[in-house]
mmCIF file of C-alpha atoms (C1' of nucleotides) in Angstrom:
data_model
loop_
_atom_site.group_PDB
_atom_site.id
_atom_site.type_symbol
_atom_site.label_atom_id
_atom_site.label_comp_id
_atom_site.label_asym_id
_atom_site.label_seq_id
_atom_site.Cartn_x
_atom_site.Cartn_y
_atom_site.Cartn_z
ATOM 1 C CA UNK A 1 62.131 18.724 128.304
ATOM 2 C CA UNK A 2 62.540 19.818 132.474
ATOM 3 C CA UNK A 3 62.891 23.143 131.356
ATOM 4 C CA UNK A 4 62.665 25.579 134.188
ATOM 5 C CA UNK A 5 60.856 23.128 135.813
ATOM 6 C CA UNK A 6 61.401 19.865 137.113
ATOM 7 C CA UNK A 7 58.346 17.091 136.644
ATOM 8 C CA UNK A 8 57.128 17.083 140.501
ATOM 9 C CA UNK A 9 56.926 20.822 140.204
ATOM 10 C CA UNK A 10 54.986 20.536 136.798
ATOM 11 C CA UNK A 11 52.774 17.721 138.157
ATOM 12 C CA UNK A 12 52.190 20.018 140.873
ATOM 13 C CA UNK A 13 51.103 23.205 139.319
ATOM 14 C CA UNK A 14 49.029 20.888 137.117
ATOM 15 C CA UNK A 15 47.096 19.525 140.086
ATOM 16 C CA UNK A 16 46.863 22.744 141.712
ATOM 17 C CA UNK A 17 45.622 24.904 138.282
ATOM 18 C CA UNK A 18 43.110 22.000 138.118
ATOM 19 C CA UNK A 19 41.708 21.903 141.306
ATOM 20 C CA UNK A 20 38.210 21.798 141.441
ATOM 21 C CA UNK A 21 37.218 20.273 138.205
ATOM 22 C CA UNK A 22 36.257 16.506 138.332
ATOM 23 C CA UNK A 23 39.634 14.916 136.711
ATOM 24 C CA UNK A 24 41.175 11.677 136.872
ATOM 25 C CA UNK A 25 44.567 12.471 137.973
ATOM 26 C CA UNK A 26 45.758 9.416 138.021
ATOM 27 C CA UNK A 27 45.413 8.453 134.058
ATOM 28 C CA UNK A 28 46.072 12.136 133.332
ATOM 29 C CA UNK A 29 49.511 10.804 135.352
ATOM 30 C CA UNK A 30 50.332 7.977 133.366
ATOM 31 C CA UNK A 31 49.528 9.416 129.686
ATOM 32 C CA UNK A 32 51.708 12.155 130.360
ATOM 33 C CA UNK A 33 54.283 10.795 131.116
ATOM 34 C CA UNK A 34 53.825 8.105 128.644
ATOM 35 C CA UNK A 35 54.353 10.907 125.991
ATOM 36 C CA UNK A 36 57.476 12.430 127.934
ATOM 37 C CA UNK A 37 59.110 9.316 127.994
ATOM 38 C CA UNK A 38 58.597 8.597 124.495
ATOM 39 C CA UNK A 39 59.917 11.809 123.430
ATOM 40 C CA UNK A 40 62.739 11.572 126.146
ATOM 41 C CA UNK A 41 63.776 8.205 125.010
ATOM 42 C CA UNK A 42 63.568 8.889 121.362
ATOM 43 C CA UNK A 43 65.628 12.148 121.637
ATOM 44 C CA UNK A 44 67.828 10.463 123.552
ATOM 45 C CA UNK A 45 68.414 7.510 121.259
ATOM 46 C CA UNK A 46 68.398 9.826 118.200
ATOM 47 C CA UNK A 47 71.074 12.198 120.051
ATOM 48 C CA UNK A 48 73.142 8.902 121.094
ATOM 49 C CA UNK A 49 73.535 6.343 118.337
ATOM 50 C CA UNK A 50 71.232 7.355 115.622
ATOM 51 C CA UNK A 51 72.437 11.137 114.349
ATOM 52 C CA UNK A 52 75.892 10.187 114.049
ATOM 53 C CA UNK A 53 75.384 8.032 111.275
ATOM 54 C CA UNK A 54 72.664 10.866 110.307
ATOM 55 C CA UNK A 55 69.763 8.527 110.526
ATOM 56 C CA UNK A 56 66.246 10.036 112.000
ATOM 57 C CA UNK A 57 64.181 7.688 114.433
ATOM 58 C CA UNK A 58 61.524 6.527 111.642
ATOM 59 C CA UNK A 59 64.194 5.691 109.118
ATOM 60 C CA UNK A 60 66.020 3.361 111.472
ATOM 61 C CA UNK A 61 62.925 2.068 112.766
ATOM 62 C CA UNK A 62 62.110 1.147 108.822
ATOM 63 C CA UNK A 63 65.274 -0.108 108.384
ATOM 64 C CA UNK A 64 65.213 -2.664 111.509
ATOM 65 C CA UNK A 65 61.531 -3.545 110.300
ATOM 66 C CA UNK A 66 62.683 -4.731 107.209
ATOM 67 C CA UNK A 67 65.571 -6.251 108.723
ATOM 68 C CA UNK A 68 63.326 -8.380 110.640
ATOM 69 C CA UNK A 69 60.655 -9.418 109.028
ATOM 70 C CA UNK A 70 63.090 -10.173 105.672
ATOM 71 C CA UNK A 71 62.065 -8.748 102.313
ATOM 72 C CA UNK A 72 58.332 -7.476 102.530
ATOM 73 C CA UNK A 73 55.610 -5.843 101.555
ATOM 74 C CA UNK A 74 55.406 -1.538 101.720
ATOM 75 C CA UNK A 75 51.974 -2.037 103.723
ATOM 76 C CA UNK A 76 53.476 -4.390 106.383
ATOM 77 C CA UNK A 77 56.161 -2.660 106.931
ATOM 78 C CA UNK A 78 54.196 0.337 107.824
ATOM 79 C CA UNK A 79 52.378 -1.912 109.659
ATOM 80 C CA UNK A 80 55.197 -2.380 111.697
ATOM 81 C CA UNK A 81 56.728 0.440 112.044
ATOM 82 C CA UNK A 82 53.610 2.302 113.513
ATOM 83 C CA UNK A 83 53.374 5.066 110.138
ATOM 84 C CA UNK A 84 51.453 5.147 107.072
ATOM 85 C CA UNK A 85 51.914 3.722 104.183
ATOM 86 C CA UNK A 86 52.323 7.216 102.606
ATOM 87 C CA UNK A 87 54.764 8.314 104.994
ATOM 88 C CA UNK A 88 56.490 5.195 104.983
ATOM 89 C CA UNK A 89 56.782 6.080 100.802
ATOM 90 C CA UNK A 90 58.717 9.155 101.864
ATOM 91 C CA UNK A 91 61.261 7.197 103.920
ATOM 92 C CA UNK A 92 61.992 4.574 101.032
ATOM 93 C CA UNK A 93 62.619 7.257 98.897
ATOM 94 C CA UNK A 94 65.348 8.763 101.094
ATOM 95 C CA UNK A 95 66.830 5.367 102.205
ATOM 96 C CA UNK A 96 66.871 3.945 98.309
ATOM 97 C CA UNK A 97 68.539 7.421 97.699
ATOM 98 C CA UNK A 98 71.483 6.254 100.039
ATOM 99 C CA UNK A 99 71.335 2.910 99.188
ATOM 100 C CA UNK A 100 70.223 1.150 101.922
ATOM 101 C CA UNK A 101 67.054 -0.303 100.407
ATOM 102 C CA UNK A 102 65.855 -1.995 97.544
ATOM 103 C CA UNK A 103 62.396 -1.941 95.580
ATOM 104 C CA UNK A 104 61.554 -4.641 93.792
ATOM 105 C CA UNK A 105 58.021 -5.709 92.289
ATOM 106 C CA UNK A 106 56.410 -8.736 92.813
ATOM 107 C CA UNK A 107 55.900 -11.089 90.293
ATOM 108 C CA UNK A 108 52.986 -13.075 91.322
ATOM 109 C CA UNK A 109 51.028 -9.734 92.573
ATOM 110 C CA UNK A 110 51.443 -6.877 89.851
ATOM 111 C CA UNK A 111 50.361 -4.294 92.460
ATOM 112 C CA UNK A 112 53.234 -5.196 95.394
ATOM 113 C CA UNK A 113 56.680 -3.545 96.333
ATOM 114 C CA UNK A 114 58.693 -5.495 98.253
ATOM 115 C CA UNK A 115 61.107 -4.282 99.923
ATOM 116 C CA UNK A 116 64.723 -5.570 101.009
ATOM 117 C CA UNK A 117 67.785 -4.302 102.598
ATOM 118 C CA UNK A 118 71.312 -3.489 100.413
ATOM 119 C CA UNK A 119 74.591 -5.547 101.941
ATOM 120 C CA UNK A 120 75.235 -1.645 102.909
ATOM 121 C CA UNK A 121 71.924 -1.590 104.597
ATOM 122 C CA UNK A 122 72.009 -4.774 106.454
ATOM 123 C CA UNK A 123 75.629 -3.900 107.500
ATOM 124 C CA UNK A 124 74.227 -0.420 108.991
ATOM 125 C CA UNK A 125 71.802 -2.050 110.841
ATOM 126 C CA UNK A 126 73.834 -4.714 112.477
ATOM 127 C CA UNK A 127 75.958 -1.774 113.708
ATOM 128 C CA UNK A 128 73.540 0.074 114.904
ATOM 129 C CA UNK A 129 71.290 -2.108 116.725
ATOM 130 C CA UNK A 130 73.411 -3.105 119.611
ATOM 131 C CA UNK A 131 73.693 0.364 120.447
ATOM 132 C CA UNK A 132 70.040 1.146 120.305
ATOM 133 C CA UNK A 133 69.670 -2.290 122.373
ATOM 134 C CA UNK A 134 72.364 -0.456 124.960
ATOM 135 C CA UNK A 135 70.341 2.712 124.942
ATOM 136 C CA UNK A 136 67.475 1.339 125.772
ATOM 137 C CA UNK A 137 68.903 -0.476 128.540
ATOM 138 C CA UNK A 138 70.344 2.261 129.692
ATOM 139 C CA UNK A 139 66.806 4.133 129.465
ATOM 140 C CA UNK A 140 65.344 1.569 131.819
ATOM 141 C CA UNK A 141 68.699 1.574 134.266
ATOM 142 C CA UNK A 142 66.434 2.173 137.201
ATOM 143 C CA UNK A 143 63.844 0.020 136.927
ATOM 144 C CA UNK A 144 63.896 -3.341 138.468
ATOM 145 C CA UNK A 145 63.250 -6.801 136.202
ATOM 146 C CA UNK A 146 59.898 -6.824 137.880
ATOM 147 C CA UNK A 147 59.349 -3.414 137.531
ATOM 148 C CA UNK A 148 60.314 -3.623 133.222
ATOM 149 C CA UNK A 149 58.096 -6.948 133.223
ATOM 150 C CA UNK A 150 55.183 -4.813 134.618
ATOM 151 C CA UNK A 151 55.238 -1.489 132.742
ATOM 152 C CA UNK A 152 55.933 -3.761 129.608
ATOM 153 C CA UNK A 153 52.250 -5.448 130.271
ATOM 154 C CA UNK A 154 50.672 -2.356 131.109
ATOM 155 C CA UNK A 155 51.634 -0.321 127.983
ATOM 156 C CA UNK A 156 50.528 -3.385 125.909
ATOM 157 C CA UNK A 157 47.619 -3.394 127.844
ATOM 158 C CA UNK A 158 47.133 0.363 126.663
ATOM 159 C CA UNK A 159 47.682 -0.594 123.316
ATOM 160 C CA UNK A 160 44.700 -3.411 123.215
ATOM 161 C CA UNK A 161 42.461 -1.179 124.831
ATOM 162 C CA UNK A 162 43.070 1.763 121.824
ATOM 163 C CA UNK A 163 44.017 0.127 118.959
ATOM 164 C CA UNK A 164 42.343 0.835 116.420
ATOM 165 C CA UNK A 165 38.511 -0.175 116.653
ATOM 166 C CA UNK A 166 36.321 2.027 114.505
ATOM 167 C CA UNK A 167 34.298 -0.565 113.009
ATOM 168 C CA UNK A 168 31.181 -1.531 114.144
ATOM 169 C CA UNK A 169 28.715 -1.671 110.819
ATOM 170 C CA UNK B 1 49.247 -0.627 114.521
ATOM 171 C CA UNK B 2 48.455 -4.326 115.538
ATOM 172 C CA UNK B 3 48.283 -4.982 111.552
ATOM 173 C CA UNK B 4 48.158 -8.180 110.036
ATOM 174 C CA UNK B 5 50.243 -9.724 113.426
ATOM 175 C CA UNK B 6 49.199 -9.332 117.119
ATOM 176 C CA UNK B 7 51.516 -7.991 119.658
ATOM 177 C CA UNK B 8 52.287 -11.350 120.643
ATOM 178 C CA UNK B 9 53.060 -12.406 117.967
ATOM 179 C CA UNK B 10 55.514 -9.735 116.860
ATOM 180 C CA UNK B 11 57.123 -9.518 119.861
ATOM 181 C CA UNK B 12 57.806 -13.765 119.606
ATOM 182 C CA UNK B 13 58.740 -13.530 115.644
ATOM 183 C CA UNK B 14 61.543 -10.437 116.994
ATOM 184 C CA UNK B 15 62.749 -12.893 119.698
ATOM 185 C CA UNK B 16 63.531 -16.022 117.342
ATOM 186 C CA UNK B 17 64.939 -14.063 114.660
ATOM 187 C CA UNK B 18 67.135 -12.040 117.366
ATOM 188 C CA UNK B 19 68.090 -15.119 118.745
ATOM 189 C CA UNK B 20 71.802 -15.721 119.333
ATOM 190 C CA UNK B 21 72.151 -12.053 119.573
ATOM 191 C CA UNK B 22 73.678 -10.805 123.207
ATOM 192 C CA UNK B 23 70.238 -8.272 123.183
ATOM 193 C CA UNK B 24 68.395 -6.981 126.430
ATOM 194 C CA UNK B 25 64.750 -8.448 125.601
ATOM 195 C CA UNK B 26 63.676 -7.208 128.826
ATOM 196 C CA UNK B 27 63.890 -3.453 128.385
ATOM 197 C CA UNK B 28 63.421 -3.723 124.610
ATOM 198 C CA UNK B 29 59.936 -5.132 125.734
ATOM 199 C CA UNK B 30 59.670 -1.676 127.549
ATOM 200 C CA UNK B 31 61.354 0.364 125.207
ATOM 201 C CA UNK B 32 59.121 -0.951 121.933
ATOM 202 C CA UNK B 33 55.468 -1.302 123.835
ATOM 203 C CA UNK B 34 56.448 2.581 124.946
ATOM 204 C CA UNK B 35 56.779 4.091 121.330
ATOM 205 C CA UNK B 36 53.039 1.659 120.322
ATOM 206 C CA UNK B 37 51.624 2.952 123.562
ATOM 207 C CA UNK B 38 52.352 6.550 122.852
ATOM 208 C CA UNK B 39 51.073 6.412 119.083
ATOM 209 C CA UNK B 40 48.251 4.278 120.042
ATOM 210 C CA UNK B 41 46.973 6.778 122.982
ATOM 211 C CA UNK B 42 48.041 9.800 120.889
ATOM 212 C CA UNK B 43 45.656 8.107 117.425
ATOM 213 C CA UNK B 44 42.932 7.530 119.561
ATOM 214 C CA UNK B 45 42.749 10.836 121.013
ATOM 215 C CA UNK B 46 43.260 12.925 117.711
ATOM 216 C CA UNK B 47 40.730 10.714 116.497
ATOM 217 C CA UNK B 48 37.910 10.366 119.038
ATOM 218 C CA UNK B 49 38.309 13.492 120.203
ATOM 219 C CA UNK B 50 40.274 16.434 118.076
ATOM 220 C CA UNK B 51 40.117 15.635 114.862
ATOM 221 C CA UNK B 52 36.598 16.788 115.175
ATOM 222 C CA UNK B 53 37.452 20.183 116.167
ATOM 223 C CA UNK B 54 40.435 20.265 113.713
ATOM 224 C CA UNK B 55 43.226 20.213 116.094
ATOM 225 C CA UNK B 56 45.926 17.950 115.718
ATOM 226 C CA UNK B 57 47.880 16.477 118.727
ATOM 227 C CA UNK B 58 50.783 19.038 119.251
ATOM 228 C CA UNK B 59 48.142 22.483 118.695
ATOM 229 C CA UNK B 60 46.068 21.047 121.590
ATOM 230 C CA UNK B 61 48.801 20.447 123.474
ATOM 231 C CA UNK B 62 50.480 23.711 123.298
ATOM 232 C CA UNK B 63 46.766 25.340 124.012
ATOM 233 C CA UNK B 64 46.378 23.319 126.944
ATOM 234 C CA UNK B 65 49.876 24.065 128.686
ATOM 235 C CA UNK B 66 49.272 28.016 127.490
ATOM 236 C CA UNK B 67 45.799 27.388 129.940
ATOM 237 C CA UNK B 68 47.829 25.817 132.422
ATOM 238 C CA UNK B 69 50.417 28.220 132.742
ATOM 239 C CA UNK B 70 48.224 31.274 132.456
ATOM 240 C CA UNK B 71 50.079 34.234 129.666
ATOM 241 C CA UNK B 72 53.642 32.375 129.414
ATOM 242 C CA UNK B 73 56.635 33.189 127.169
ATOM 243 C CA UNK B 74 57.500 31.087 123.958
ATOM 244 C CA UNK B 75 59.992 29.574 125.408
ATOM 245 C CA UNK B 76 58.391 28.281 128.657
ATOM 246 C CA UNK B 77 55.559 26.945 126.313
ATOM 247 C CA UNK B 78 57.854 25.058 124.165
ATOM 248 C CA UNK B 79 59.760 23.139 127.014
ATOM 249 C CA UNK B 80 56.280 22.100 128.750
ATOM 250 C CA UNK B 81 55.068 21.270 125.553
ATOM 251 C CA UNK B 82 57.738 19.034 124.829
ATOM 252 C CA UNK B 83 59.058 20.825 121.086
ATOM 253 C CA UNK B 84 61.205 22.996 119.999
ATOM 254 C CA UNK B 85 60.921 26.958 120.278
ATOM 255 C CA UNK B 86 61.240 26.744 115.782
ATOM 256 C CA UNK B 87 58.301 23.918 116.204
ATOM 257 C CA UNK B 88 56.465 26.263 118.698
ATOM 258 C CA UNK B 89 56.811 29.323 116.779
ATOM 259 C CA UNK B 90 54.709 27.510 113.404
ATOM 260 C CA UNK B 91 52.169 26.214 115.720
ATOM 261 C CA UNK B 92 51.579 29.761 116.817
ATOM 262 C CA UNK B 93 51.482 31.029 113.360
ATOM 263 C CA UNK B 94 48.633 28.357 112.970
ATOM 264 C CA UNK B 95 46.283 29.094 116.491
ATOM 265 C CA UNK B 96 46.666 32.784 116.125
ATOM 266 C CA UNK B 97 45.474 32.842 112.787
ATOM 267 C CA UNK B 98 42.097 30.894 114.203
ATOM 268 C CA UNK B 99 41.892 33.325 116.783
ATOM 269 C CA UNK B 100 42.761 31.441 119.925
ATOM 270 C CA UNK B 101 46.099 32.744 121.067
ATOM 271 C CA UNK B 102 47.672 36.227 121.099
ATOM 272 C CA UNK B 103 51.181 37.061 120.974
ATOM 273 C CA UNK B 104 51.822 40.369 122.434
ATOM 274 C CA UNK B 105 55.537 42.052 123.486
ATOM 275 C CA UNK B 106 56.638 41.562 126.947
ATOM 276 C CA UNK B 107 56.897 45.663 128.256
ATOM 277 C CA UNK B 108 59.939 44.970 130.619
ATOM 278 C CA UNK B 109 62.281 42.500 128.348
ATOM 279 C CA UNK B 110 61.550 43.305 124.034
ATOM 280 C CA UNK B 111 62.969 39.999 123.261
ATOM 281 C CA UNK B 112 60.005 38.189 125.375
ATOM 282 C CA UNK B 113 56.795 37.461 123.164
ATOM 283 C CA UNK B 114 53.844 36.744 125.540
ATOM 284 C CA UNK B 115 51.680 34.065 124.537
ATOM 285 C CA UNK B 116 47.757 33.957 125.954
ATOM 286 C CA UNK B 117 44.675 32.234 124.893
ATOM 287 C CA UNK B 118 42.067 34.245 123.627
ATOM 288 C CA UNK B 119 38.253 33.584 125.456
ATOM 289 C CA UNK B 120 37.398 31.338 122.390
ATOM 290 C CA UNK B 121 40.704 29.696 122.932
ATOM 291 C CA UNK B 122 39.803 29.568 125.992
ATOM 292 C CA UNK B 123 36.129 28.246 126.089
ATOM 293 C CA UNK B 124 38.127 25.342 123.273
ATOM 294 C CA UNK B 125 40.364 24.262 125.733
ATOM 295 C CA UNK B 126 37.648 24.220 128.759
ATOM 296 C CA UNK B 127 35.570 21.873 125.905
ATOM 297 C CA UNK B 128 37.685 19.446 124.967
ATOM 298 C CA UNK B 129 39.892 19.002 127.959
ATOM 299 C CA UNK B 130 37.139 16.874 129.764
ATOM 300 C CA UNK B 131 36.837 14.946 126.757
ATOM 301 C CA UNK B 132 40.665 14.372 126.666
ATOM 302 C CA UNK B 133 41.041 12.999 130.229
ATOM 303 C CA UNK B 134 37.987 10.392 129.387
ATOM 304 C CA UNK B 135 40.180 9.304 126.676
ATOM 305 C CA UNK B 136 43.194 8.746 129.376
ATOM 306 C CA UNK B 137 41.018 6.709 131.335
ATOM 307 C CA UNK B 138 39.967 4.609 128.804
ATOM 308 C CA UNK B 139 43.148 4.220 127.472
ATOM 309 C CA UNK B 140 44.212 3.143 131.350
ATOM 310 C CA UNK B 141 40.823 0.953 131.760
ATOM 311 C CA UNK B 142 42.621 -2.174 131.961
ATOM 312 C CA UNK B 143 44.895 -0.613 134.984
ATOM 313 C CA UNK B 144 44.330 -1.092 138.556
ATOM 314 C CA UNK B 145 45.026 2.057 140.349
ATOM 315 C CA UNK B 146 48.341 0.128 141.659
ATOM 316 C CA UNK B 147 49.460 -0.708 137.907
ATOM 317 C CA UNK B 148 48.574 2.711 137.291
ATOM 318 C CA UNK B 149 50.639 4.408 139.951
ATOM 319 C CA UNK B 150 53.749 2.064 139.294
ATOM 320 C CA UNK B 151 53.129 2.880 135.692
ATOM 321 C CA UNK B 152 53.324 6.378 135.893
ATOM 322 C CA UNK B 153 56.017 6.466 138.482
ATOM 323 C CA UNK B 154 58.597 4.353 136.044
ATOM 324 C CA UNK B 155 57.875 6.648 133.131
ATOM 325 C CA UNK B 156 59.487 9.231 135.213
ATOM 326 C CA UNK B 157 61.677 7.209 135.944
ATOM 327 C CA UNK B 158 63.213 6.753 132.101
ATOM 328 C CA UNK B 159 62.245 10.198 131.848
ATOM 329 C CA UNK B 160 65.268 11.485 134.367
ATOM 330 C CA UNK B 161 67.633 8.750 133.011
ATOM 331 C CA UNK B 162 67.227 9.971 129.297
ATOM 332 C CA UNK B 163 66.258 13.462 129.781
ATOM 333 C CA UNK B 164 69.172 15.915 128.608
ATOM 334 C CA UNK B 165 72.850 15.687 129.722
ATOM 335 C CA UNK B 166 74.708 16.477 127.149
ATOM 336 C CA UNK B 167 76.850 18.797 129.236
ATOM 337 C CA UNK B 168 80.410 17.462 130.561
ATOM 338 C CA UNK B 169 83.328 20.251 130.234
ATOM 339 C "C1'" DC C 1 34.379 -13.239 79.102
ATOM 340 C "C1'" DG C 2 34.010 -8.690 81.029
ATOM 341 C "C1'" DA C 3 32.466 -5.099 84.113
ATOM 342 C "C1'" DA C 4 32.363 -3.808 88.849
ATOM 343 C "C1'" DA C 5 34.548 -4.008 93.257
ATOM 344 C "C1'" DC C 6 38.500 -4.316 95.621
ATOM 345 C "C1'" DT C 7 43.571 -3.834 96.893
ATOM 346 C "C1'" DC C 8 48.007 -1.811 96.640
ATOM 347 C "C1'" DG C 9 51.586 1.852 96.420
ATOM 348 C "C1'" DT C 10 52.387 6.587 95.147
ATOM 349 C "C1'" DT C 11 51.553 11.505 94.872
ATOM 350 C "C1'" DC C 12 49.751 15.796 96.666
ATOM 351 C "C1'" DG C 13 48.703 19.467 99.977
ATOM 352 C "C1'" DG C 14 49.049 20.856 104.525
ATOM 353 C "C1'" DC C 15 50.877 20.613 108.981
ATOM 354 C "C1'" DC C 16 54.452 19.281 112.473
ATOM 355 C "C1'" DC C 17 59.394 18.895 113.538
ATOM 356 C "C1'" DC C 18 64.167 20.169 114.108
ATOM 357 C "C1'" DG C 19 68.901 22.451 113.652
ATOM 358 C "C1'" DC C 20 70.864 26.393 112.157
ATOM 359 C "C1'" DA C 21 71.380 31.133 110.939
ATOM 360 C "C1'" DT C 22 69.605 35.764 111.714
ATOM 361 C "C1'" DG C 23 68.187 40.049 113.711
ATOM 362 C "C1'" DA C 24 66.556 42.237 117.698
ATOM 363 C "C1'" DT C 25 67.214 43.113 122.510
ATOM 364 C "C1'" DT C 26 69.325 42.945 127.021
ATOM 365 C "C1'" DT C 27 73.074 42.046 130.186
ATOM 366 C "C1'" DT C 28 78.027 41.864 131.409
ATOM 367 C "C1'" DC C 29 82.146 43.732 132.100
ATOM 368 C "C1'" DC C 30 85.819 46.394 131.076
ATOM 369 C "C1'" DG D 1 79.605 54.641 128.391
ATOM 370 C "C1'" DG D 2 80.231 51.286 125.046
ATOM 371 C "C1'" DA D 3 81.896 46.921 122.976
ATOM 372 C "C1'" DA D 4 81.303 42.002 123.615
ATOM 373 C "C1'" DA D 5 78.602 38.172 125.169
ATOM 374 C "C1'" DA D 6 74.323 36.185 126.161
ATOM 375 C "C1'" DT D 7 69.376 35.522 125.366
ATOM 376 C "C1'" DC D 8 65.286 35.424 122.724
ATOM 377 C "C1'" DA D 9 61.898 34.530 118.859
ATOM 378 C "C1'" DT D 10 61.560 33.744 114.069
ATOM 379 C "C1'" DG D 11 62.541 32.282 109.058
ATOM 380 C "C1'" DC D 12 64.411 28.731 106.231
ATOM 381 C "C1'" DG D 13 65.507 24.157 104.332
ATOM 382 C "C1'" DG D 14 64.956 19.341 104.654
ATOM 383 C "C1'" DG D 15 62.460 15.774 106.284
ATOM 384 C "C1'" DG D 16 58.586 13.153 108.794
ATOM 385 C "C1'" DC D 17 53.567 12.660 109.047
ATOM 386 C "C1'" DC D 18 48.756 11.986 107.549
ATOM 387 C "C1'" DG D 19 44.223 11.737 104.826
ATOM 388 C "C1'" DA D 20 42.432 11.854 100.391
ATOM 389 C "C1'" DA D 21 42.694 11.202 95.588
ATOM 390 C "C1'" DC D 22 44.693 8.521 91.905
ATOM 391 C "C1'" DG D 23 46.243 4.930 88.652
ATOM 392 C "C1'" DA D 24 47.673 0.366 88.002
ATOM 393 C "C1'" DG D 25 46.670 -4.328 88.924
ATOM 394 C "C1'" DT D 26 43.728 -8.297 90.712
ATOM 395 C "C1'" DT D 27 39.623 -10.656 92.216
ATOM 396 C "C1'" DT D 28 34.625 -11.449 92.139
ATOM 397 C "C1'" DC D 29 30.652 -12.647 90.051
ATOM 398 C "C1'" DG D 30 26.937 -12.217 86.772
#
DNA sequence: CGAAACTCGTTCGGCCCCGCATGATTTTCC
DNA sequence: GGAAAATCATGCGGGGCCGAACGAGTTTCG
């Protein structure tokens, strides 16, 4: 991700390529690095704890969403886990494959899947998840309580403000 | 995203069913709100503002850090873009066949492929890059310029913590 | 009751994404 | 000078990712 670069050197050549033209640097700042963190953080979870057991980001994330929120419906669990529902097809498929997850259809509503972890898949998960916990406090080592308490609000904050809104009949 | 729960509201259902569990709430808050904040920001820009010009997220990315960093070599592009150089090289395959990036031989080293934007690549990027940084400030709206600075400046934060180490001989 | 409208999960086509292997090129170091 | 090591971009296979189209099932309402 630094590259040859470091991030005040990027941020800098940024600023200076863009001098002139009427930007906001300071949002142009934050969403940046809101996707470099993201993609730091996942890497370094997925190098860490998750490709040892040869498990990608989305498929753990699926399998602690289910976890949580018990056996449930495909469309809340992508939902949940921030895909689509087609994608989130994809991922069963692999995870049933290895026996991790169960299908099962719903007998009151002919057109549900729910969805429930194997003893294998809820045993997986309660492995993994303290280490993803210990990841991500190591990810946010250097930030103060106060400091994790306010980014916390602001990215939810970010998240009210572009969530999805296109309706407006 | 939000789906059938609010943010609240997940984040509260997560914390009663984790309870009893020695977990880090604090920077799982950060950790969790940082993957929704990135996929919210990066939905809401592909849709309000590239999906319309048929670009997804990572094309107008790598177009904008090939403007940035004037004629650059593949791999250069790829770490500032944040992918691989096997990621990089597919995107390529896709914006030089719509005519807005060359790839031409560097003369000095034959292993180097120059990458440049073409002048309708170029007029793209000068287009929609406005556009893009209106989006980042209404995705920060809700941000005083404080929040906004602190924001930023703990993102870079996790960033150096997580960003690649794996090198310990 | 029964047709129309709706909801749900899956499939399909196309792109992004990565690690790995490969071939081309350059540099290092006898 | 020439073999070995290092560097670079690309192709490939397997998977994630989405919108759109589809078929099966349920609800609405005349």
């Amino acid at each position: 991700m630094a590259g040859p670069h470091t991030l005040a050197e990027t941020e800098r050549t940024v600023a200076r390529r863009l001098a002139g033209l009427p930007i906001d640097h300071q949002s142009m700042a934050v969403t940046s690095n809101l996707f470099r963190a993201a993609n730091a953080v996942r890497n370094y979870m997925e190098r860490e704890v998750l490709t040892p057991s040869d498990l990608t980001w989305t498929a753990f994330v699926v399998l602690w969403v289910t976890w949580i929120w018990g056996p449930a419906e495909t469309r809340m669990i992508a939902s949940e886990a921030g895909i689509s529902k087609a994608t989130l097809s994809g991922v069963l498929n692999t995870l049933q494959a290895r026996g991790l997850v169960t299908r099962r259809k719903d007998e009151q509503d002919g057109r549900l899947v729910v969805v429930a972890l194997t003893p294998a898949g809820l045993r997986l998960i309660k492995r993994l998840f303290p280490k993803i916990n210990a990841a991500e406090q190591e990810a946010c080592r250097t930030l103060s309580a106060a400091d994790q308490e306010r980014t916390a609000d602001c990215l939810r904050r970010m998240v009210e403000v572009t969530g999805k809104e296109p309706a407006e009949p």
